[in-house]
Every structure is written in structure tokens, then in C-alpha cells.
Coordinates of C-alpha atoms in Angstrom, one line a residue:
M281 CA 21.3 20.8 29.0
D282 CA 21.5 22.8 25.7
R283 CA 22.8 21.8 22.3
G284 CA 26.2 23.3 22.8
Q285 CA 26.8 21.4 26.0
L286 CA 25.8 18.1 24.3
Q287 CA 28.1 18.7 21.4
R288 CA 31.0 19.6 23.7
R289 CA 30.5 16.4 25.7
G290 CA 30.9 14.5 22.4
I291 CA 27.5 12.8 22.8
V292 CA 26.0 13.4 19.3
S293 CA 26.2 15.7 16.4
L294 CA 22.9 17.6 16.1
A295 CA 21.8 19.8 13.3
S296 CA 19.0 22.3 12.8
P297 CA 16.6 21.6 9.9
K298 CA 18.3 24.4 7.9
E299 CA 21.8 22.9 8.4
T300 CA 20.5 19.4 7.8
V301 CA 19.2 20.2 4.3
A302 CA 22.7 21.1 3.1
R303 CA 24.3 18.1 4.8
A304 CA 21.6 15.7 3.6
S305 CA 22.3 16.9 0.0
R306 CA 26.0 16.2 0.5
A307 CA 25.3 12.8 2.2
T308 CA 23.2 11.6 -0.8
S309 CA 25.2 13.2 -3.6
G310 CA 25.4 11.1 -6.7
T311 CA 22.0 9.5 -6.0
R312 CA 18.6 10.2 -7.3
P313 CA 15.9 11.1 -4.8
L314 CA 14.1 8.1 -3.5
R315 CA 10.5 7.7 -4.6
I316 CA 7.8 5.3 -3.6
H317 CA 5.8 3.3 -6.2
G318 CA 3.2 0.8 -5.1
M319 CA 4.8 -2.4 -3.6
L320 CA 8.2 -0.7 -3.4
A321 CA 7.0 1.4 -0.4
M322 CA 8.8 -1.0 2.0
V323 CA 12.2 0.4 1.0
L324 CA 11.3 3.9 2.2
L325 CA 10.5 3.3 5.8
A326 CA 11.9 4.3 9.2
I327 CA 12.3 2.5 12.4
M328 CA 11.1 3.9 15.7
V329 CA 7.6 2.9 16.9
L330 CA 5.2 5.6 18.0
P331 CA 2.4 4.5 20.3
L332 CA -1.1 5.8 20.1
T333 CA -1.6 8.3 22.9
T334 CA -3.9 11.2 23.8
G335 CA -2.4 14.4 22.4
C336 CA 0.8 14.3 20.4
V337 CA 2.7 11.1 19.8
A338 CA 6.1 10.8 21.5
M339 CA 8.9 8.4 20.9
D340 CA 8.3 5.0 22.6
M341 CA 11.1 5.6 25.2
D342 CA 11.2 5.3 29.0
W343 CA 12.9 8.6 29.9
G344 CA 14.7 8.7 33.2
A345 CA 17.4 10.6 35.2
P346 CA 19.7 13.2 33.7
C347 CA 23.1 11.9 32.4
F348 CA 26.3 12.7 30.6
S349 CA 27.2 9.2 29.5
K350 CA 26.0 5.6 29.6
A351 CA 27.9 5.2 32.9
D352 CA 25.5 7.5 34.6
C353 CA 22.5 5.3 33.7
P354 CA 21.1 2.1 35.3
E355 CA 21.8 -1.2 33.6
G356 CA 19.7 -1.6 30.4
Q357 CA 19.5 2.1 29.7
I358 CA 21.6 4.5 27.7
C359 CA 22.3 8.2 27.7
I360 CA 20.4 10.0 25.0
L361 CA 20.5 13.8 24.8
G362 CA 21.3 14.1 28.5
T363 CA 18.6 11.8 29.8
C364 CA 18.7 8.1 30.7
T365 CA 16.4 6.0 28.5
A366 CA 15.6 2.4 27.9
M367 CA 17.6 0.7 25.2
P368 CA 15.5 0.4 21.9
D369 CA 14.5 -3.1 21.0
F370 CA 15.8 -3.2 17.4
E371 CA 19.0 -3.9 15.6
V372 CA 20.7 -1.9 12.9
D373 CA 22.1 -3.6 9.8
V374 CA 24.3 -2.1 7.2
E375 CA 25.1 -3.3 3.6
I376 CA 27.9 -2.0 1.4
I377 CA 27.1 -2.4 -2.4
P378 CA 30.3 -1.6 -4.4
L379 CA 30.1 -0.4 -8.0
P380 CA 30.3 -3.0 -10.8
T381 CA 33.8 -1.8 -11.5
H382 CA 35.0 -2.8 -8.0
E383 CA 36.3 -6.4 -7.5
H384 CA 34.4 -6.5 -4.2
M385 CA 30.8 -7.7 -3.8
A386 CA 27.8 -6.6 -1.7
Y387 CA 28.7 -7.2 1.9
P388 CA 26.2 -7.4 4.8
V389 CA 26.9 -6.3 8.4
H390 CA 24.3 -7.5 10.9
A391 CA 23.6 -6.1 14.4
V392 CA 26.0 -3.2 14.2
D393 CA 27.4 -2.2 17.6
L394 CA 26.5 1.4 17.6
Y395 CA 28.3 1.9 20.9
S396 CA 31.6 1.6 19.2
P397 CA 33.2 4.9 18.0
E398 CA 34.0 3.1 14.7
A399 CA 30.7 1.4 14.3
L400 CA 30.4 2.3 10.7
Q401 CA 34.0 1.8 9.7
I402 CA 33.5 -1.2 7.5
I403 CA 36.1 -3.2 5.6
V404 CA 34.6 -5.4 2.8
P405 CA 36.6 -8.6 2.3
S406 CA 37.7 -9.9 -1.1
P407 CA 35.3 -12.3 -2.7
T408 CA 35.8 -16.1 -2.2
V409 CA 36.5 -18.0 -5.4
V410 CA 34.8 -21.4 -5.7
S411 CA 35.6 -23.7 -8.6
G412 CA 34.9 -27.4 -9.3
N413 CA 33.4 -29.9 -11.6
L414 CA 29.8 -31.2 -12.4
Q415 CA 29.5 -34.9 -13.0
I416 CA 26.9 -37.7 -13.7
D417 CA 27.6 -41.4 -13.2
T418 CA 31.3 -40.6 -12.4
E419 CA 31.7 -38.9 -15.8
P420 CA 31.9 -35.1 -16.6
F421 CA 28.5 -33.7 -17.4
L422 CA 28.9 -32.1 -20.8
R423 CA 25.3 -31.1 -21.5
S424 CA 23.8 -27.8 -20.5
A425 CA 23.1 -27.2 -16.8
Q426 CA 22.8 -24.3 -14.4
L427 CA 24.4 -24.0 -10.9
L428 CA 22.8 -21.6 -8.4
F429 CA 24.5 -20.6 -5.1
S430 CA 22.1 -18.8 -2.8
T431 CA 22.3 -17.7 0.8
E432 CA 20.3 -19.4 3.5
V433 CA 20.4 -16.6 6.0
D434 CA 18.1 -13.6 6.3
L435 CA 20.1 -11.0 4.5
R436 CA 18.7 -7.7 3.3
R437 CA 20.0 -8.4 -0.2
P438 CA 20.3 -12.2 -0.6
Q439 CA 23.3 -13.4 -2.4
R440 CA 22.4 -15.4 -5.6
H441 CA 25.1 -16.5 -8.0
S442 CA 24.4 -18.4 -11.1
V443 CA 26.7 -20.1 -13.6
E444 CA 26.2 -22.4 -16.6
V445 CA 28.3 -25.4 -17.3
G446 CA 28.5 -28.1 -20.0
G447 CA 26.9 -27.5 -23.4
E448 CA 28.1 -27.9 -26.9
N449 CA 31.3 -27.2 -28.7
G450 CA 33.3 -29.5 -26.5
R451 CA 33.1 -27.3 -23.4
D452 CA 34.0 -29.2 -20.2
S453 CA 32.0 -29.5 -17.0
N454 CA 34.2 -27.1 -14.9
F455 CA 32.8 -24.1 -13.2
E456 CA 33.9 -21.1 -11.2
V457 CA 31.9 -18.6 -9.1
K458 CA 32.8 -15.7 -6.9
L459 CA 30.7 -15.1 -3.7
V460 CA 30.6 -13.5 -0.3
A461 CA 31.6 -16.2 2.1
S462 CA 31.2 -14.4 5.4
M463 CA 29.4 -11.5 7.2
L464 CA 29.9 -9.5 10.3
E465 CA 27.4 -10.0 13.1
Q466 CA 27.8 -8.2 16.4
G467 CA 31.4 -7.6 15.5
Q468 CA 32.1 -11.2 14.9
N469 CA 33.0 -12.9 11.5
R470 CA 30.4 -15.5 10.6
A471 CA 30.4 -17.9 7.7
I472 CA 27.4 -17.6 5.4
P473 CA 25.7 -21.0 4.7
Y474 CA 24.7 -21.5 1.0
S475 CA 22.3 -23.7 -0.8
V476 CA 23.8 -25.1 -3.9
T477 CA 21.4 -26.2 -6.7
A478 CA 22.2 -28.0 -9.9
R479 CA 19.6 -28.1 -12.6
P480 CA 19.8 -29.5 -16.2
L481 CA 18.5 -27.0 -18.7
E482 CA 16.6 -29.5 -20.8
Q483 CA 14.6 -32.7 -20.1
E484 CA 16.4 -35.9 -21.3
E485 CA 14.6 -38.7 -23.1
C486 CA 16.2 -41.0 -20.5
C487 CA 13.2 -41.0 -18.1
F488 CA 11.4 -44.1 -19.7
D489 CA 14.7 -46.1 -19.5
D490 CA 15.2 -47.3 -15.9
D491 CA 18.8 -48.2 -16.6
A492 CA 19.8 -44.9 -18.1
A493 CA 21.6 -42.1 -16.2
C494 CA 19.0 -39.3 -16.0
P495 CA 20.0 -35.9 -14.6
V496 CA 17.4 -34.3 -12.3
P497 CA 17.6 -31.1 -10.2
F498 CA 19.2 -31.5 -6.8
S499 CA 20.3 -29.3 -3.9
M500 CA 22.7 -29.3 -1.0
S501 CA 22.0 -27.0 1.9
G502 CA 24.2 -25.6 4.7
V503 CA 27.4 -25.4 2.5
T504 CA 30.0 -22.9 3.8
F505 CA 33.2 -21.7 2.2
P506 CA 35.8 -20.7 4.8
S507 CA 38.3 -20.1 2.1
D508 CA 38.9 -20.4 -1.7
V509 CA 37.7 -23.8 -3.0
D510 CA 39.2 -25.3 -6.2
N511 CA 37.8 -28.9 -6.0
L512 CA 34.1 -28.8 -5.3
F513 CA 32.7 -31.8 -7.0
L514 CA 28.9 -31.9 -7.7
A515 CA 27.2 -35.0 -9.1
F516 CA 23.7 -35.6 -10.3
P517 CA 22.0 -38.5 -8.4
D518 CA 22.5 -41.8 -10.1
N519 CA 19.1 -43.3 -9.2
P520 CA 16.3 -40.6 -9.3
T521 CA 12.6 -41.3 -8.5
R522 CA 10.8 -41.8 -11.9
I523 CA 7.1 -41.0 -12.3
S524 CA 5.3 -42.0 -15.5
G525 CA 1.7 -42.3 -16.4
V526 CA -1.1 -40.8 -18.6
V527 CA -3.4 -37.8 -18.4
L528 CA -7.0 -38.6 -19.4
K529 CA -10.2 -36.7 -20.0
E530 CA -13.2 -37.6 -17.9
D531 CA -14.5 -39.7 -20.8
G532 CA -11.3 -41.7 -20.8
A533 CA -9.8 -40.1 -23.9
S534 CA -6.1 -39.1 -23.8
Q535 CA -5.2 -35.5 -23.0
P536 CA -2.1 -34.3 -25.0
N537 CA -0.3 -31.0 -24.7
V538 CA -0.5 -30.7 -21.0
K539 CA 2.6 -29.5 -19.1
V540 CA 3.3 -31.6 -16.0
L541 CA 5.5 -30.5 -13.1
A542 CA 6.1 -32.5 -9.9
S543 CA 7.2 -31.2 -6.5
A544 CA 7.5 -32.7 -3.0
A545 CA 4.6 -32.0 -0.8
N546 CA 6.7 -29.6 1.3
G547 CA 7.6 -27.7 -1.9
T548 CA 11.4 -28.0 -1.5
I549 CA 12.1 -30.5 -4.3
H550 CA 11.0 -30.0 -7.9
S551 CA 11.3 -31.8 -11.2
L552 CA 11.7 -30.4 -14.6
S553 CA 8.4 -29.8 -16.5
V554 CA 7.4 -32.2 -19.3
S555 CA 4.5 -32.1 -21.8
T556 CA 2.2 -35.1 -22.4
E557 CA 2.5 -36.7 -25.7
E558 CA -0.3 -37.3 -28.3
N559 CA -1.4 -40.4 -26.3
G560 CA -1.4 -38.4 -23.1
E561 CA 1.6 -40.2 -21.6
F562 CA 4.4 -38.4 -19.6
C563 CA 7.5 -39.4 -17.7
L564 CA 9.5 -37.2 -15.3
A565 CA 12.2 -37.8 -12.7
M566 CA 13.0 -36.1 -9.4
N567 CA 15.5 -36.3 -6.6
L568 CA 13.6 -37.7 -3.7
P569 CA 15.4 -39.3 -0.7
K570 CA 16.2 -42.9 -1.7
D571 CA 14.8 -44.6 1.5
G572 CA 12.0 -46.6 -0.2
R573 CA 9.3 -44.8 1.8
D574 CA 5.9 -43.8 0.4
T575 CA 6.2 -40.0 -0.3
P576 CA 3.5 -37.5 -1.1
V577 CA 4.1 -35.7 -4.4
K578 CA 2.1 -32.9 -6.0
L579 CA 1.6 -32.9 -9.7
R580 CA 0.8 -29.6 -11.3
L581 CA -0.9 -29.8 -14.8
T582 CA -1.3 -26.8 -17.1
P583 CA -2.7 -26.9 -20.7
T584 CA -0.5 -25.3 -23.3
T585 CA -3.4 -24.4 -25.7
F586 CA -5.1 -21.5 -23.8
E587 CA -4.9 -18.0 -25.1
T588 CA -5.8 -16.3 -21.8
P589 CA -4.2 -17.2 -18.5
S590 CA -4.3 -21.0 -18.3
P591 CA -6.1 -22.9 -15.6
V592 CA -4.0 -25.1 -13.4
F593 CA -4.9 -28.6 -12.0
E594 CA -3.2 -30.0 -9.0
H595 CA -3.2 -33.6 -7.9
E596 CA -1.5 -35.2 -4.9
I597 CA -0.2 -38.8 -5.4
I598 CA 1.9 -41.2 -3.3
V599 CA 5.1 -42.5 -4.8
T600 CA 7.9 -44.8 -3.6
A601 CA 11.1 -42.8 -3.3
G602 CA 14.1 -44.1 -5.3
R603 CA 12.1 -46.4 -7.5
A604 CA 10.2 -46.3 -10.8
N605 CA 6.5 -45.4 -10.3
R606 CA 4.6 -46.4 -13.4
D607 CA 1.0 -46.3 -14.7
I608 CA -0.2 -43.2 -12.8
E609 CA -3.6 -42.2 -14.2
L610 CA -4.7 -38.6 -13.8
T611 CA -8.2 -37.8 -14.8
I612 CA -9.1 -34.1 -15.2
G613 CA -11.8 -32.0 -16.9
D614 CA -11.8 -31.8 -20.7
F615 CA -9.7 -28.8 -21.5
D616 CA -11.5 -28.6 -24.9
S617 CA -14.8 -27.8 -23.1
H618 CA -13.5 -24.6 -21.4
Q619 CA -15.5 -21.5 -21.8
L620 CA -14.8 -17.8 -21.7
L621 CA -16.4 -16.1 -18.7
E622 CA -16.9 -12.3 -19.0
G623 CA -17.4 -10.1 -16.0
F624 CA -17.2 -6.5 -14.6
L625 CA -15.8 -5.1 -11.4
L626 CA -17.7 -2.1 -10.0
D627 CA -17.6 0.1 -6.9
K628 CA -20.6 1.0 -4.8
Q629 CA -21.4 3.9 -7.0
D630 CA -21.5 1.5 -10.0
E631 CA -18.3 3.1 -11.4
P632 CA -15.9 0.7 -13.2
I633 CA -12.7 -0.3 -11.4
G634 CA -9.8 -0.6 -13.8
N635 CA -6.4 -2.2 -13.4
A636 CA -7.7 -4.6 -10.7
V637 CA -6.7 -8.2 -10.3
V638 CA -9.6 -10.8 -10.4
S639 CA -8.7 -14.4 -9.6
F640 CA -10.7 -17.6 -9.5
H641 CA -9.8 -20.8 -7.6
G642 CA -12.1 -23.8 -7.5
E643 CA -12.5 -27.6 -7.5
V644 CA -13.1 -29.1 -10.9
G645 CA -12.8 -32.4 -12.6
S646 CA -11.8 -35.5 -10.6
G647 CA -10.2 -34.1 -7.5
G648 CA -8.2 -31.4 -9.3
S649 CA -8.2 -27.7 -8.6
L650 CA -8.2 -24.9 -11.2
S651 CA -6.8 -21.3 -10.8
A652 CA -7.1 -18.5 -13.3
T653 CA -6.3 -14.7 -13.0
A654 CA -7.2 -11.7 -15.1
R655 CA -6.8 -7.9 -14.9
T656 CA -9.7 -5.5 -15.5
G657 CA -9.6 -2.9 -18.3
S658 CA -10.6 0.7 -18.0
D659 CA -14.3 -0.3 -18.2
G660 CA -13.9 -2.7 -15.3
G661 CA -14.3 -5.7 -17.7
F662 CA -12.3 -8.9 -17.5
T663 CA -12.3 -12.3 -19.3
V664 CA -11.1 -15.7 -18.0
E665 CA -11.2 -19.3 -19.3
L666 CA -12.8 -21.6 -16.8
L667 CA -14.3 -25.1 -16.6
Q668 CA -17.5 -26.0 -14.9
G669 CA -17.0 -26.0 -11.1
D670 CA -17.3 -24.3 -7.7
Y671 CA -15.0 -21.3 -7.2
M672 CA -13.7 -18.7 -4.8
V673 CA -13.6 -15.3 -6.4
R674 CA -11.1 -12.6 -5.3
A675 CA -10.9 -9.0 -6.6
I676 CA -8.1 -6.6 -5.5
P677 CA -8.5 -3.0 -6.8
P678 CA -5.3 -0.9 -7.2
A679 CA -4.1 1.1 -4.2
S680 CA -5.3 4.3 -5.8
S681 CA -8.9 3.1 -5.8
R682 CA -11.5 3.9 -3.1
A683 CA -12.9 0.4 -3.5
A684 CA -11.8 -2.4 -1.1
S685 CA -10.6 -5.8 -1.9
I686 CA -13.2 -8.5 -1.8
E687 CA -13.4 -12.3 -1.5
Q688 CA -16.5 -14.3 -2.2
H689 CA -17.0 -18.1 -1.9
G690 CA -19.5 -20.4 -3.4
F691 CA -19.6 -19.0 -7.0
V692 CA -20.8 -22.0 -9.0
L693 CA -20.1 -21.9 -12.8
D694 CA -22.8 -24.0 -14.6
L695 CA -22.6 -23.9 -18.4
D696 CA -25.8 -23.2 -20.4
E697 CA -27.5 -25.9 -22.4
D698 CA -25.5 -25.0 -25.5
G699 CA -22.3 -25.3 -23.5
S700 CA -21.6 -21.6 -23.3
A701 CA -20.9 -19.6 -20.1
P702 CA -23.7 -17.7 -18.4
S703 CA -24.3 -14.0 -18.5
P704 CA -21.5 -11.6 -17.5
L705 CA -20.5 -11.9 -13.8
V706 CA -20.8 -8.5 -12.0
I707 CA -18.8 -8.0 -8.8
V708 CA -19.5 -5.0 -6.6
A709 CA -16.7 -4.0 -4.2
P710 CA -17.3 -2.1 -0.9
D711 CA -15.5 1.2 -0.1
R712 CA -12.2 1.2 1.7
P713 CA -12.6 2.8 5.1
P714 CA -10.8 6.1 5.6
L715 CA -7.8 6.6 8.0
T716 CA -7.1 10.3 8.9
G717 CA -4.4 12.1 10.8
K718 CA -2.0 15.0 11.0
V719 CA 1.8 15.4 10.9
F720 CA 3.8 18.1 12.7
G721 CA 7.4 19.0 12.6
P722 CA 9.8 18.6 15.5
G723 CA 10.2 21.1 18.4
G724 CA 7.7 22.8 20.6
E725 CA 6.1 24.9 17.8
Q726 CA 4.2 22.0 16.4
K727 CA 4.3 23.3 12.9
P728 CA 2.2 21.3 10.4
M729 CA 4.3 19.4 7.9
A730 CA 3.2 19.5 4.2
D731 CA 4.2 17.0 1.5
V732 CA 5.1 14.2 4.0
E733 CA 4.6 10.8 2.4
V734 CA 2.4 8.7 4.7
I735 CA 2.8 5.0 4.0
A736 CA 0.6 2.2 5.3
L737 CA 2.3 -1.2 5.0
R738 CA 0.5 -4.4 5.7
E739 CA 2.0 -6.3 8.6
S740 CA 3.6 -9.6 7.7
A741 CA 1.4 -11.4 10.1
A742 CA -1.6 -10.1 8.2
S743 CA -1.4 -12.8 5.5
K744 CA -4.5 -14.5 7.0
S745 CA -6.6 -11.4 7.3
G746 CA -8.0 -11.5 3.8
P747 CA -7.0 -10.2 0.4
G748 CA -5.6 -6.7 -0.1
V749 CA -2.9 -4.4 -1.4
D750 CA 0.3 -4.6 0.7
A751 CA 1.1 -0.8 0.6
F752 CA -0.8 2.4 0.4
I753 CA 0.7 5.9 0.2
V754 CA -0.6 9.5 0.3
Q755 CA 1.0 13.0 1.0
T756 CA 0.0 15.4 3.7
D757 CA -1.6 18.7 2.5
S758 CA -0.6 22.2 3.5
D759 CA -1.9 21.9 7.1
G760 CA -0.3 18.5 7.6
S761 CA -3.5 16.5 7.2
Y762 CA -3.8 13.2 5.4
E763 CA -6.5 10.6 4.5
L764 CA -5.7 7.1 3.5
R765 CA -8.2 4.6 2.1
I766 CA -7.0 1.1 3.1
D767 CA -8.1 -2.5 2.9
P768 CA -9.1 -4.2 6.2
G769 CA -6.3 -5.7 8.2
P770 CA -3.3 -4.5 10.4
Y771 CA -0.9 -2.0 9.0
R772 CA 2.3 -0.2 10.1
L773 CA 2.4 3.5 9.3
Y774 CA 5.5 5.2 8.1
F775 CA 6.4 8.9 7.5
K776 CA 8.9 10.2 5.0
P777 CA 9.4 13.9 5.1
P778 CA 10.3 15.8 1.9
A779 CA 14.0 16.1 1.1
R780 CA 13.9 19.9 1.5
A781 CA 12.9 19.4 5.2
G782 CA 16.2 17.6 6.1
L783 CA 14.4 15.3 8.5
P784 CA 14.8 11.6 9.0
R785 CA 12.1 9.0 8.3
M786 CA 9.9 7.7 11.1
V787 CA 7.7 4.8 11.9
G788 CA 4.3 5.2 13.4
P789 CA 1.9 2.9 15.2
V790 CA 0.2 -0.4 14.0
V791 CA -3.4 0.2 13.2
E792 CA -6.2 -2.3 12.7
I793 CA -8.5 -1.4 9.8
E794 CA -12.1 -2.7 9.8
L795 CA -14.5 -2.6 6.9
G796 CA -17.0 0.2 7.3
V797 CA -15.2 1.8 10.3
S798 CA -13.6 5.3 9.9
Q799 CA -10.6 6.0 12.2
G800 CA -8.7 9.1 13.2
L801 CA -5.1 8.9 14.6
T802 CA -3.4 11.0 17.2
P803 CA -1.1 13.6 15.6
I804 CA 2.4 12.5 14.7
V805 CA 5.4 14.6 15.7
L806 CA 8.5 14.0 13.5
E807 CA 12.0 13.6 15.0
E808 CA 14.9 15.9 14.9
P809 CA 17.9 14.9 12.7
A810 CA 21.4 13.8 13.6
F811 CA 24.3 12.5 11.6
V812 CA 26.7 9.5 11.9
E813 CA 29.9 9.3 9.9
G814 CA 31.2 6.1 8.3
K815 CA 33.8 4.7 5.9
A816 CA 33.6 1.9 3.3
L817 CA 36.9 0.2 2.5
G818 CA 37.8 -2.9 0.5
A819 CA 40.4 -5.4 1.6
A820 CA 43.4 -5.5 -0.7
E821 CA 46.7 -7.5 -0.8
D822 CA 49.2 -7.4 2.0
G823 CA 46.6 -6.3 4.6
L824 CA 46.0 -3.0 2.9
T825 CA 42.6 -1.4 2.1
V826 CA 41.2 0.7 -0.7
P827 CA 38.3 3.2 -0.5
L828 CA 35.1 2.0 -2.2
A829 CA 34.4 5.3 -3.9
G830 CA 30.8 5.5 -5.1
A831 CA 29.6 2.4 -3.3
R832 CA 26.0 2.5 -2.3
I833 CA 25.4 2.3 1.5
E834 CA 22.1 1.0 2.9
V835 CA 21.3 1.3 6.6
H836 CA 18.4 -1.0 7.8
A837 CA 16.6 -1.3 11.0
R838 CA 15.4 -4.7 12.1
K839 CA 12.6 -5.1 14.6
R840 CA 11.4 -8.7 15.2
N841 CA 10.6 -10.1 11.7
S842 CA 10.3 -6.7 10.0
T843 CA 13.1 -4.8 8.2
Y844 CA 13.1 -1.2 7.0
L845 CA 15.5 0.8 4.9
L846 CA 16.4 3.7 7.1
W847 CA 18.9 5.5 4.9
E848 CA 20.6 5.1 1.5
G849 CA 23.5 7.1 0.0
R850 CA 26.9 6.7 -1.7
A851 CA 30.4 6.8 -0.4
E852 CA 32.7 9.7 -1.4
D853 CA 36.0 9.3 -3.2
D854 CA 37.8 8.5 0.0
G855 CA 35.1 6.0 1.0
T856 CA 33.5 8.2 3.7
F857 CA 29.7 8.6 4.0
E858 CA 27.4 10.5 6.4
V859 CA 24.1 8.9 7.5
L860 CA 21.0 10.9 8.4
L861 CA 19.3 9.3 11.4
P862 CA 16.6 10.1 13.9
K863 CA 18.1 11.8 16.9
S864 CA 17.1 9.1 19.3
L865 CA 18.9 6.5 17.2
A866 CA 22.0 8.5 16.3
A867 CA 22.6 9.3 20.0
R868 CA 23.4 5.6 20.5
V869 CA 26.7 6.3 18.7
E870 CA 27.8 8.6 21.6
T871 CA 31.5 8.7 22.4
F872 CA 32.0 8.7 26.1
P873 CA 34.4 11.1 27.7
Q874 CA 37.5 9.6 29.3
E875 CA 37.5 9.8 33.1

């Protein structure tokens, strides 16, 4: 079946690369070319998985019998370019981001039904208005506080709305916030649950007084807004858990000027930070459940007198929720005895590695832990302030370096007899192993593709595989070849053709990189382009709609726990837009002929 037959059957709009360049230019008019920089590589990725095979890489599809429409295919398959194929195991999400001049807000659409002829005809609802009052002890809260409304669902662009209330000059405690209350998911309207957090902006002196009303940060989760709300009353808890005590040096002397922050062991509840007084005393309050149970709490202590990145001590204590917990003694190392440790990071050729991150984490003092981080200069040198202790050292060179990230345990810092740090620490990093391959254009000619951005993105499940940079990028040369130097661990490969090629982005295989092992990949063949039309409209009064001219449109692909930006552009004056997609994906938007 040739291209003309397919187009006449209404299955999909195909375009040659030459035609595509012009159309892609129109589809992204008003936007600057997308570029990748370091950690932002994730936003320039495609979606279809290419398995490692012998010979060229083909799309991960189960191709079957010839067809004219989905009705010709077995259950669980669709008709793509005249052939029955297994349905891809991913979902497509779309987000409309109106201009600041629009009254509408960013709107997510999950699991777009691409089988619908109007799959990308999206109407953005008007924002929901939520207003109310913040109180404490049944009285309006007139001091400064911040309210944060944040989404609890996995959106591509999480909604976060902040508003300040109270304060000086007789302002009242009323608030008003506009937010997106619902989203489309598989064609159905779904309420978005929000987490609402109230946080005083300054610590009150009320903590030491058990009878005083003392505002502490608190949160409510799972809050939905089916319609406008004008009476949402929020109240600071009237009986927070109070924790007071003293921070001491190992010799028993008081330790002033230490910032103390408390959090529940699960990290979901936090206090405001306070500083110890001249006698080392502190008092803070937090909103733990008032059930009288013994509850583990982590205290994070940071000195405020360090010039370089400050070390951090962490202690875990047990408190009784809903009551006053007094006379907590925390003994830590003497901050005044800290020393500057100098060091150098070198590669295997004894060349300095600049702009690398070097971090230390160790056990010091009486049960506390200390963390400090520094960045290397052009000579590979770094300086950190540490206390005597046993440390894990981690060094992460920049993505542009040939040197691999390294993690070493058992570094013991013993001070010299005069109390100074030992000689400079020298860290030598091994080489990153090379990953090589080749990229070809679509079609049977297998023409090498130059200037294709090849991106290696660390898999989310790789967090336990050791230290490393999350993304690496390189461009193919004139014969389509590339070489990536990557830290050990699993990575997903992505391919972004140059804009002049008019080709869609693609996703390659997952590769496992091992230290000291060179790998060569099977050649990658890029996909042919296709286009899908859409329209972005905003809801107006009396059931009418208005075009969201200039709104940014993002099309994402979601596969398991990973999400990739497949296309980004802007709507025309009438709200229409045209999305450049891989042929195998765009064919899912086929319009079936009437029988």
C-alpha cells in the first residue's frame, strides 16, 4: 500500500522530510529552538523503545496482517500504515500552558484517547476561585503567614499556588487563590486533590510558654475543590508538640549560634528553624498527631559561623506527641575545633578535574552525622570544613569530563598534633567507559545522520547504582557516528534530530554501563514524520469558548514511571496547532472510513 492510498483512506497524514521541514517551522512558530543543557536533557526526549538487535534497530512493534482500519485487526492490535500491529504500551499526556495575559491556567490532560478524531481538541476550563480565612485559637491570624496549595497527583507541571496572609498595617487574615481544580483523564473529568499547607513566616517567642497559642506549620492532604469556595477556614493547631533543650559541646560547654530544625522521621512534618541562644538553649514547636504516642523526630543542627559550606549534624530523638518535651540534651563536636581540609581531584592522567562536586558524609561527635560539599576549581582543588571523624567521600565530575564519578568509604580524618588538618587529600578518578554507535535516517537508503543529539539519561531505578551525572549528551559526526563517555549504571538513550531534518525525536534502548567495559550499540534508524492537528480553547461565559492564541502546547509520553517531552510548540491565533510525531504514534490518530 503506497502513501497515496493511505492518505486517501484517511489513516494518517504523512510528509516527506523536505515537506516536514517547512511544516515543522510553522508548527513551532513563535518559539525558540529547543536546546539541551546538562540536567535539562529530560525535556528533549522521545518515546518509542528500540530493542538491541543484530543489524539495524526497528521499532518495538509486533507487525501482522495487512489492514485498512482497526476493524481489520485482531483484538489488542491497531492498524498502522496498512499493517496490524500490537498496541504500544504507553500513554500520551498533553498540557496547555496559556500566556500570562490569559485568565486561564495551565491545564493537564492525561491519557489522551488518540483514537478519537478530536483527540487534541482541548477546552481549558476557567480557574476555580478559593477564598477563606486563616485563624488561631478561634481568632483571625493577623501575623505574617504563607499558604501553599500544591497538587498531589503526578502532573507534568505540578500546580503550586502560594499566597501570603496577615501581617502589619491592619491587614486581615482573609485569602484568595485561583487554581486548576480538575483535569481530563481518559476523556473523563477528574478532581485534582491538593495539599494545603499553612506556615508562619517567623518563629514566635511563645514556644517556652506552654499556655500560649503558638502557630506551627501544618498541612491538610486530599483536599478537592469541585466548585468555587468562599468559606475555607484554616486554623493553626491549638496544642502543638513543643521540644526544648540545650546543645552542648563534648566538654559540656554550651554551643550557641546553632540552627535547629525538627522533622518527623518520615520527613512529612517540619518545624520552623530556630537558633540556640548564648546558653545553648532552644525551643521549637511542630504539629505532630496529638495521640500521646512516642514519636521519632529528627533534629538537624547547622552552625551559623562557617564561611565555607557548613557541616550538618543529625540526631534522632523520641518525643511524646501533643505534649511539652523538655530538657533534651544534644552533645555534638566542638564547632570551634573544625579545620579546613584541602584536596585535589585528578583523572588517571594526573590532569585536574574542574567544576566537579566533592562531598563528605561521616559520623562525628556523639552519634551525630556531618555532611559538607565543595566544588573544584580549574586546578582541581577544593576546600571543606570538617571535624575529626570517619567519612564517605564522593566525587562527581561534570558530564563533559572523561573521568568517572567515584565513591570511597573509610576515609578517616585525624587532626595533627597541633590541631591542623593533614596534608592535602588527592582523589584520582577512573575513566568513564565509552559507548559508541551510529544513527541513520529513515527509509531504505540508510543515510548516515549528522548533528543528531544523542542523550543518555540515567534510569530512575538507578538511584542505588552509585554516584553519577544524570544526563550525558553528544552529537553525531558527518558519518552518523557518536561516542558517549558515561558513568556506570543503566541509561535510556534518546535521539533528537536537527531541526533542518524535520524528523521526530526517538527513544533507544536501555544500556547497562560497567566501569572499564567499552560497548558498541546496534545502529539506530530514525522514524519517518507525521502530523496531528489540535486546537486549544478556553471556556468562557454562557458556554462559549475563546481561542488560546500563543498558548504553549506540550505533548508528553508516559511509559511506566518515566515521562518524556515529545513535542512543544505554540497555538496559532485561532488556537490551532500541529504536532510533529513519529509515524508509528501519529498513526494511532487514524480516522476510520464509514462502512
